[in-house]
PDB file of C-alpha atoms in Angstrom:
ATOM      1  CA  MET A   1     163.123  14.034  52.003  1.00 71.00           C
ATOM      2  CA  ILE A   2     164.689  13.027  48.658  1.00 73.00           C
ATOM      3  CA  TRP A   3     162.827  11.379  45.754  1.00 74.00           C
ATOM      4  CA  ALA A   4     164.249   9.947  42.541  1.00 72.00           C
ATOM      5  CA  ARG A   5     162.049  10.571  39.514  1.00 71.00           C
ATOM      6  CA  PRO A   6     162.689   9.377  35.944  1.00 66.00           C
ATOM      7  CA  GLY A   7     163.084  11.663  32.972  1.00 66.00           C
ATOM      8  CA  GLY A   8     164.047  15.176  32.173  1.00 78.00           C
ATOM      9  CA  SER A   9     162.090  17.663  30.115  1.00 82.00           C
ATOM     10  CA  ALA A  10     162.753  15.814  26.837  1.00 88.00           C
ATOM     11  CA  ALA A  11     161.751  12.440  28.284  1.00 88.00           C
ATOM     12  CA  ASN A  12     158.658  13.955  29.905  1.00 88.00           C
ATOM     13  CA  THR A  13     157.631  15.540  26.598  1.00 92.00           C
ATOM     14  CA  ALA A  14     158.129  12.212  24.798  1.00 93.00           C
ATOM     15  CA  ALA A  15     156.010  10.419  27.418  1.00 92.00           C
ATOM     16  CA  TRP A  16     153.183  12.976  27.158  1.00 93.00           C
ATOM     17  CA  LEU A  17     153.174  12.819  23.351  1.00 96.00           C
ATOM     18  CA  ALA A  18     153.059   9.017  23.389  1.00 96.00           C
ATOM     19  CA  GLY A  19     150.330   9.168  26.032  1.00 95.00           C
ATOM     20  CA  VAL A  20     148.059  11.117  23.689  1.00 97.00           C
ATOM     21  CA  GLY A  21     148.737   8.708  20.832  1.00 96.00           C
ATOM     22  CA  GLN A  22     151.391  10.597  18.899  1.00 97.00           C
ATOM     23  CA  PRO A  23     154.311   8.692  17.379  1.00 97.00           C
ATOM     24  CA  VAL A  24     157.524   9.825  19.041  1.00 97.00           C
ATOM     25  CA  ASP A  25     161.197   8.883  18.968  1.00 97.00           C
ATOM     26  CA  PHE A  26     163.555   9.555  21.872  1.00 95.00           C
ATOM     27  CA  ILE A  27     167.308   9.596  21.276  1.00 95.00           C
ATOM     28  CA  GLY A  28     169.799   9.802  24.121  1.00 92.00           C
ATOM     29  CA  VAL A  29     172.895   8.581  25.912  1.00 93.00           C
ATOM     30  CA  VAL A  30     172.767   6.810  29.280  1.00 92.00           C
ATOM     31  CA  GLY A  31     175.235   5.032  31.527  1.00 92.00           C
ATOM     32  CA  THR A  32     176.153   1.405  30.973  1.00 94.00           C
ATOM     33  CA  GLY A  33     173.293  -0.900  31.930  1.00 92.00           C
ATOM     34  CA  ASP A  34     170.638   1.850  32.055  1.00 91.00           C
ATOM     35  CA  SER A  35     169.143   1.698  28.556  1.00 93.00           C
ATOM     36  CA  GLU A  36     166.485  -0.963  29.243  1.00 94.00           C
ATOM     37  CA  ARG A  37     165.365   0.734  32.470  1.00 90.00           C
ATOM     38  CA  HIS A  38     164.926   4.055  30.675  1.00 90.00           C
ATOM     39  CA  ALA A  39     163.171   2.442  27.713  1.00 93.00           C
ATOM     40  CA  ARG A  40     160.677   0.765  30.104  1.00 92.00           C
ATOM     41  CA  ALA A  41     159.978   4.161  31.696  1.00 89.00           C
ATOM     42  CA  LEU A  42     158.804   5.471  28.302  1.00 92.00           C
ATOM     43  CA  PRO A  43     156.014   3.132  27.160  1.00 94.00           C
ATOM     44  CA  GLY A  44     154.827   3.873  23.652  1.00 96.00           C
ATOM     45  CA  VAL A  45     158.028   5.795  22.814  1.00 96.00           C
ATOM     46  CA  ASP A  46     160.501   4.440  20.270  1.00 97.00           C
ATOM     47  CA  THR A  47     163.755   4.807  22.206  1.00 96.00           C
ATOM     48  CA  TYR A  48     167.209   4.905  20.661  1.00 97.00           C
ATOM     49  CA  LEU A  49     169.580   4.909  23.610  1.00 96.00           C
ATOM     50  CA  ARG A  50     173.336   4.509  23.454  1.00 96.00           C
ATOM     51  CA  GLU A  51     175.151   3.408  26.584  1.00 96.00           C
ATOM     52  CA  HIS A  52     178.289   5.340  27.466  1.00 96.00           C
ATOM     53  CA  PRO A  53     181.061   2.932  28.491  1.00 95.00           C
ATOM     54  CA  THR A  54     182.464   4.967  31.401  1.00 95.00           C
ATOM     55  CA  LEU A  55     180.097   7.773  32.411  1.00 92.00           C
ATOM     56  CA  PRO A  56     176.977   7.246  34.548  1.00 88.00           C
ATOM     57  CA  THR A  57     173.510   8.421  33.588  1.00 85.00           C
ATOM     58  CA  GLY A  58     173.190  12.103  34.498  1.00 82.00           C
ATOM     59  CA  ARG A  59     171.282  13.431  37.473  1.00 79.00           C
ATOM     60  CA  ILE A  60     169.716  16.786  38.264  1.00 79.00           C
ATOM     61  CA  VAL A  61     169.045  17.776  41.850  1.00 81.00           C
ATOM     62  CA  ILE A  62     166.121  20.136  42.448  1.00 82.00           C
ATOM     63  CA  ILE A  63     165.800  21.803  45.838  1.00 86.00           C
ATOM     64  CA  VAL A  64     162.275  22.959  46.685  1.00 87.00           C
ATOM     65  CA  ARG A  65     161.685  25.540  49.421  1.00 90.00           C
ATOM     66  CA  GLY A  66     158.089  26.649  49.492  1.00 91.00           C
ATOM     67  CA  ASP A  67     157.343  28.029  46.026  1.00 92.00           C
ATOM     68  CA  GLN A  68     161.033  28.351  45.070  1.00 92.00           C
ATOM     69  CA  ARG A  69     162.880  25.702  43.045  1.00 87.00           C
ATOM     70  CA  ASP A  70     166.648  25.623  42.521  1.00 88.00           C
ATOM     71  CA  MET A  71     168.634  23.203  40.356  1.00 80.00           C
TER      72      MET A  71
END
C-alpha cells in the first residue's frame, strides 16, 4: 500500500513548533501551483514559498519492511 504524506523533516519541525505556539517561518521552493496547498498544510507557520517554473515539487519514497526503513 502507498500513502502520500505532506512535509519533510523541515516542514514537520515547523508544524510542531507552530503547534506549541512558537513563531516560525518556513522558506522553500515548490512546483508551479503547489504553494497554496503547502501553505495550508502548515497552519500557524509563516510560509515563504517560491514556485519553480519547470520543476515539480520533490518527493521522497520510503519503503518500510518490518522495522527497517529505506529511502
